[in-house]
Structures are given as structure tokens and as C-alpha cells.
mmCIF file of C-alpha atoms in Angstrom:
data_model
loop_
_atom_site.group_PDB
_atom_site.id
_atom_site.type_symbol
_atom_site.label_atom_id
_atom_site.label_comp_id
_atom_site.label_asym_id
_atom_site.label_seq_id
_atom_site.Cartn_x
_atom_site.Cartn_y
_atom_site.Cartn_z
ATOM 1 C CA MET K 1 -162.842 -120.033 -70.787
ATOM 2 C CA LYS K 2 -160.065 -117.243 -69.363
ATOM 3 C CA ILE K 3 -157.911 -115.708 -71.407
ATOM 4 C CA ASP K 4 -153.815 -115.355 -69.926
ATOM 5 C CA ILE K 5 -153.110 -111.926 -70.567
ATOM 6 C CA ASP K 6 -149.299 -110.827 -70.644
ATOM 7 C CA ASN K 7 -147.889 -108.328 -68.404
ATOM 8 C CA LEU K 8 -147.806 -105.018 -70.680
ATOM 9 C CA GLU K 9 -144.777 -103.881 -69.688
ATOM 10 C CA LYS K 10 -143.085 -107.244 -69.989
ATOM 11 C CA THR K 11 -144.266 -107.337 -73.576
ATOM 12 C CA TYR K 12 -143.559 -103.830 -74.463
ATOM 13 C CA ASP K 13 -139.741 -104.783 -73.696
ATOM 14 C CA LYS K 14 -139.774 -107.929 -75.472
ATOM 15 C CA CYS K 15 -141.093 -105.882 -78.293
ATOM 16 C CA ILE K 16 -138.278 -103.569 -77.694
ATOM 17 C CA VAL K 17 -135.344 -106.279 -77.615
ATOM 18 C CA ASN K 18 -136.420 -108.211 -80.829
ATOM 19 C CA GLY K 19 -136.755 -105.463 -82.384
ATOM 20 C CA LEU K 20 -139.963 -105.379 -83.658
ATOM 21 C CA VAL K 21 -140.161 -101.192 -82.917
ATOM 22 C CA ARG K 22 -138.162 -99.229 -85.494
ATOM 23 C CA GLU K 23 -138.448 -95.935 -85.836
ATOM 24 C CA LYS K 24 -139.390 -94.280 -89.301
ATOM 25 C CA ALA K 25 -138.165 -91.201 -90.741
ATOM 26 C CA THR K 26 -140.785 -89.652 -91.696
ATOM 27 C CA LEU K 27 -145.207 -89.010 -91.156
ATOM 28 C CA ASP K 28 -147.009 -90.461 -93.244
ATOM 29 C CA ALA K 29 -150.009 -88.153 -93.413
ATOM 30 C CA GLU K 30 -151.601 -89.618 -96.639
ATOM 31 C CA LEU K 31 -151.456 -93.012 -95.427
ATOM 32 C CA ILE K 32 -153.166 -91.875 -91.474
ATOM 33 C CA LYS K 33 -155.756 -90.529 -93.676
ATOM 34 C CA SER K 34 -156.421 -93.287 -96.070
ATOM 35 C CA LEU K 35 -155.941 -96.066 -92.676
ATOM 36 C CA ARG K 36 -158.854 -93.797 -90.986
ATOM 37 C CA LYS K 37 -161.224 -93.702 -94.192
ATOM 38 C CA MET K 38 -161.307 -97.158 -94.473
ATOM 39 C CA ALA K 39 -162.200 -98.034 -90.747
ATOM 40 C CA LYS K 40 -164.702 -95.748 -91.350
ATOM 41 C CA ALA K 41 -165.952 -97.121 -94.364
ATOM 42 C CA GLY K 42 -165.186 -100.254 -92.633
ATOM 43 C CA LEU K 43 -167.485 -99.555 -90.052
ATOM 44 C CA ASN K 44 -170.428 -98.226 -91.574
ATOM 45 C CA PHE K 45 -170.556 -101.201 -93.725
ATOM 46 C CA ILE K 46 -170.219 -103.603 -90.845
ATOM 47 C CA LYS K 47 -173.189 -101.730 -88.567
ATOM 48 C CA LYS K 48 -175.664 -101.918 -91.473
ATOM 49 C CA GLU K 49 -174.876 -105.428 -92.525
ATOM 50 C CA SER K 50 -175.464 -107.159 -88.775
ATOM 51 C CA LYS K 51 -179.262 -105.719 -88.554
ATOM 52 C CA SER K 52 -179.921 -108.362 -90.100
ATOM 53 C CA ILE K 53 -177.761 -111.352 -88.449
ATOM 54 C CA LYS K 54 -180.203 -112.885 -86.193
ATOM 55 C CA LYS K 55 -178.949 -113.744 -82.908
ATOM 56 C CA ASN K 56 -178.561 -117.610 -83.381
ATOM 57 C CA SER K 57 -175.737 -117.248 -86.324
ATOM 58 C CA LEU K 58 -172.501 -117.696 -86.189
ATOM 59 C CA GLU K 59 -172.121 -114.760 -88.409
ATOM 60 C CA TRP K 60 -171.514 -112.757 -85.291
ATOM 61 C CA THR K 61 -167.703 -114.208 -85.615
ATOM 62 C CA PHE K 62 -167.291 -111.978 -88.812
ATOM 63 C CA VAL K 63 -168.892 -109.132 -87.371
ATOM 64 C CA PHE K 64 -166.115 -109.301 -84.511
ATOM 65 C CA ARG K 65 -163.581 -110.022 -86.824
ATOM 66 C CA ASP K 66 -164.809 -106.826 -89.353
ATOM 67 C CA TYR K 67 -164.427 -104.492 -85.886
ATOM 68 C CA TYR K 68 -161.144 -105.809 -85.123
ATOM 69 C CA GLU K 69 -159.965 -105.007 -88.289
ATOM 70 C CA VAL K 70 -161.531 -101.431 -87.736
ATOM 71 C CA LEU K 71 -159.590 -101.267 -84.502
ATOM 72 C CA ARG K 72 -156.373 -102.305 -85.442
ATOM 73 C CA SER K 73 -156.575 -99.922 -88.664
ATOM 74 C CA LEU K 74 -156.854 -96.887 -86.176
ATOM 75 C CA ILE K 75 -154.888 -98.324 -83.772
ATOM 76 C CA GLU K 76 -151.808 -98.991 -86.954
ATOM 77 C CA ALA K 77 -152.937 -94.967 -87.549
ATOM 78 C CA PHE K 78 -152.693 -93.479 -84.744
ATOM 79 C CA LEU K 79 -148.758 -94.678 -84.236
ATOM 80 C CA LEU K 80 -147.730 -93.821 -87.540
ATOM 81 C CA PHE K 81 -148.102 -89.776 -85.902
ATOM 82 C CA ASP K 82 -145.188 -91.281 -83.462
ATOM 83 C CA ARG K 83 -142.921 -92.358 -86.487
ATOM 84 C CA VAL K 84 -143.093 -95.650 -85.905
ATOM 85 C CA ASN K 85 -143.128 -99.174 -87.500
ATOM 86 C CA ILE K 86 -144.184 -102.635 -85.568
ATOM 87 C CA GLU K 87 -143.690 -105.689 -86.752
ATOM 88 C CA ASN K 88 -147.240 -107.405 -84.712
ATOM 89 C CA HIS K 89 -150.728 -106.539 -83.136
ATOM 90 C CA GLN K 90 -149.568 -107.238 -79.769
ATOM 91 C CA CYS K 91 -146.469 -104.979 -79.780
ATOM 92 C CA ASN K 92 -148.929 -102.360 -81.244
ATOM 93 C CA ASN K 93 -150.849 -102.704 -78.176
ATOM 94 C CA ALA K 94 -148.581 -102.577 -76.154
ATOM 95 C CA TYR K 95 -146.610 -99.379 -77.650
ATOM 96 C CA LEU K 96 -150.085 -97.890 -78.241
ATOM 97 C CA CYS K 97 -150.982 -98.354 -73.943
ATOM 98 C CA LEU K 98 -147.310 -97.953 -72.428
ATOM 99 C CA LYS K 99 -146.646 -94.611 -74.617
ATOM 100 C CA HIS K 100 -150.145 -93.216 -74.414
ATOM 101 C CA PRO K 101 -151.808 -93.677 -71.177
ATOM 102 C CA GLU K 102 -153.802 -90.652 -71.970
ATOM 103 C CA LEU K 103 -155.766 -92.373 -74.267
ATOM 104 C CA GLU K 104 -156.917 -94.872 -71.742
ATOM 105 C CA LEU K 105 -157.166 -97.241 -73.745
ATOM 106 C CA ASN K 106 -157.390 -100.898 -72.059
ATOM 107 C CA TRP K 107 -154.932 -103.037 -72.408
ATOM 108 C CA GLU K 108 -156.841 -106.740 -71.412
ATOM 109 C CA PHE K 109 -159.095 -105.608 -73.796
ATOM 110 C CA LEU K 110 -157.006 -105.410 -76.803
ATOM 111 C CA GLU K 111 -155.039 -108.164 -75.912
ATOM 112 C CA THR K 112 -158.203 -110.201 -75.778
ATOM 113 C CA VAL K 113 -159.746 -109.294 -78.662
ATOM 114 C CA ARG K 114 -156.491 -109.884 -80.197
ATOM 115 C CA LEU K 115 -155.991 -113.407 -79.341
ATOM 116 C CA LYS K 116 -160.015 -114.166 -79.987
ATOM 117 C CA ARG K 117 -159.005 -112.678 -83.564
ATOM 118 C CA ASN K 118 -156.351 -115.472 -83.593
ATOM 119 C CA ALA K 119 -158.675 -118.530 -82.595
ATOM 120 C CA ILE K 120 -160.795 -117.392 -85.237
ATOM 121 C CA ASN K 121 -158.267 -117.151 -87.999
ATOM 122 C CA TYR K 122 -156.248 -120.105 -86.778
ATOM 123 C CA ARG K 123 -157.978 -122.732 -85.114
ATOM 124 C CA GLY K 124 -161.523 -121.709 -86.644
ATOM 125 C CA GLN K 125 -163.103 -121.179 -83.282
ATOM 126 C CA PHE K 126 -166.749 -119.277 -83.456
ATOM 127 C CA LEU K 127 -168.686 -116.892 -81.623
ATOM 128 C CA ASP K 128 -171.674 -116.072 -80.853
ATOM 129 C CA TYR K 129 -174.016 -112.735 -80.269
ATOM 130 C CA ASN K 130 -173.334 -113.362 -76.409
ATOM 131 C CA ASP K 131 -169.545 -113.413 -76.975
ATOM 132 C CA TRP K 132 -170.059 -110.894 -79.508
ATOM 133 C CA SER K 133 -172.578 -108.336 -77.186
ATOM 134 C CA LYS K 134 -169.896 -108.441 -74.053
ATOM 135 C CA MET K 135 -167.506 -107.049 -76.226
ATOM 136 C CA LYS K 136 -169.070 -104.542 -78.429
ATOM 137 C CA LEU K 137 -169.499 -101.407 -75.878
ATOM 138 C CA GLU K 138 -165.784 -101.303 -75.430
ATOM 139 C CA PHE K 139 -164.499 -102.404 -79.379
ATOM 140 C CA GLU K 140 -166.774 -99.004 -80.085
ATOM 141 C CA LEU K 141 -165.001 -97.318 -77.209
ATOM 142 C CA HIS K 142 -162.542 -97.788 -78.388
ATOM 143 C CA ILE K 143 -162.792 -97.153 -81.578
ATOM 144 C CA ASN K 144 -164.329 -93.754 -81.015
ATOM 145 C CA LYS K 145 -161.592 -92.898 -79.125
ATOM 146 C CA LEU K 146 -159.122 -93.603 -81.752
ATOM 147 C CA MET K 147 -161.424 -91.822 -84.636
ATOM 148 C CA GLN K 148 -161.364 -88.465 -81.954
ATOM 149 C CA GLU K 149 -157.960 -88.615 -81.332
ATOM 150 C CA ILE K 150 -156.693 -89.389 -85.022
ATOM 151 C CA ASP K 151 -159.069 -86.245 -86.209
ATOM 152 C CA ARG K 152 -157.093 -84.029 -83.864
ATOM 153 C CA LYS K 153 -154.102 -84.643 -84.665
ATOM 154 C CA LEU K 154 -154.606 -84.425 -88.596
ATOM 155 C CA LYS K 155 -156.119 -80.929 -87.975
#
């Protein structure tokens, strides 16, 4: 099933016009550190637990969802450096991709996993191992890039 991804620039503009991106007065370094620590612990837990999941299991749905939460937390932590408060995941993704092209993050990937996560949470959709395996590497690339950048900015 092909997922329709909204245009990055139009999505960002809509977020701005609707007041979903707001400036924050201060940088909350402790929250950044806490979100990073939580993401790292979550990732370690998922990797450990997923070793025992059989390929024919629908539990890959939960591996995907947990990876999404790790990625989302890291995006939120990274955006705190910009002193912005953003109302939803799509606007987080749009802001990140448009304002930080140096990170070379993939808008289509971020939107695809956001929409898949929504299908899981709100429409009861399950994923299988094949679904998960197609996204695993891209998840890891995005997560690793954000971890590196957060660590660099914290120093």
C-alpha cells in the first residue's frame, strides 16, 4: 500500500500559519539530557527484547512502535536546542527537515513511519517482520544521526 506524503514546504507553512510552532524563552538542557537518556535506554531494551521474537510474530508491530518513540524523543530533544515548542509529530518532522537540512534526514521516511505508527495506534494495523525489516536500517540511521548531533550540541 502506497502512502501519500504531504509536501515538506507546504506542511511546514501550514504548521506556522496554524500556530503549531512556538518559540520558547529558554533552553532546557536537563530535559534534552533526560530525553536522550530515555531514548538510549529504550533502544537498548528493544534490541534486547526483539532477539527472542519469531519472524512470523505480529510483535514486530511493537518493535516498530517502540523504535518510533525513540526517534520521536530524539527529534523532540534536538528541537529543544532551537528553543521551539511544536504541537504535533508532523510539524516536528517538517521543522526538523526544513530548518536542519545539514542533518540529511529523510522527510519521506519520517512521514511514512509517522503514518504507520498512527495506523497502528488508531486503526489497529499490525506489521510483520517483512514490514519491520524494510524500515529498520533507516530507523537506525536517523536515530544514530540525532544521537550524535545531540551529544555534539551538549558538549
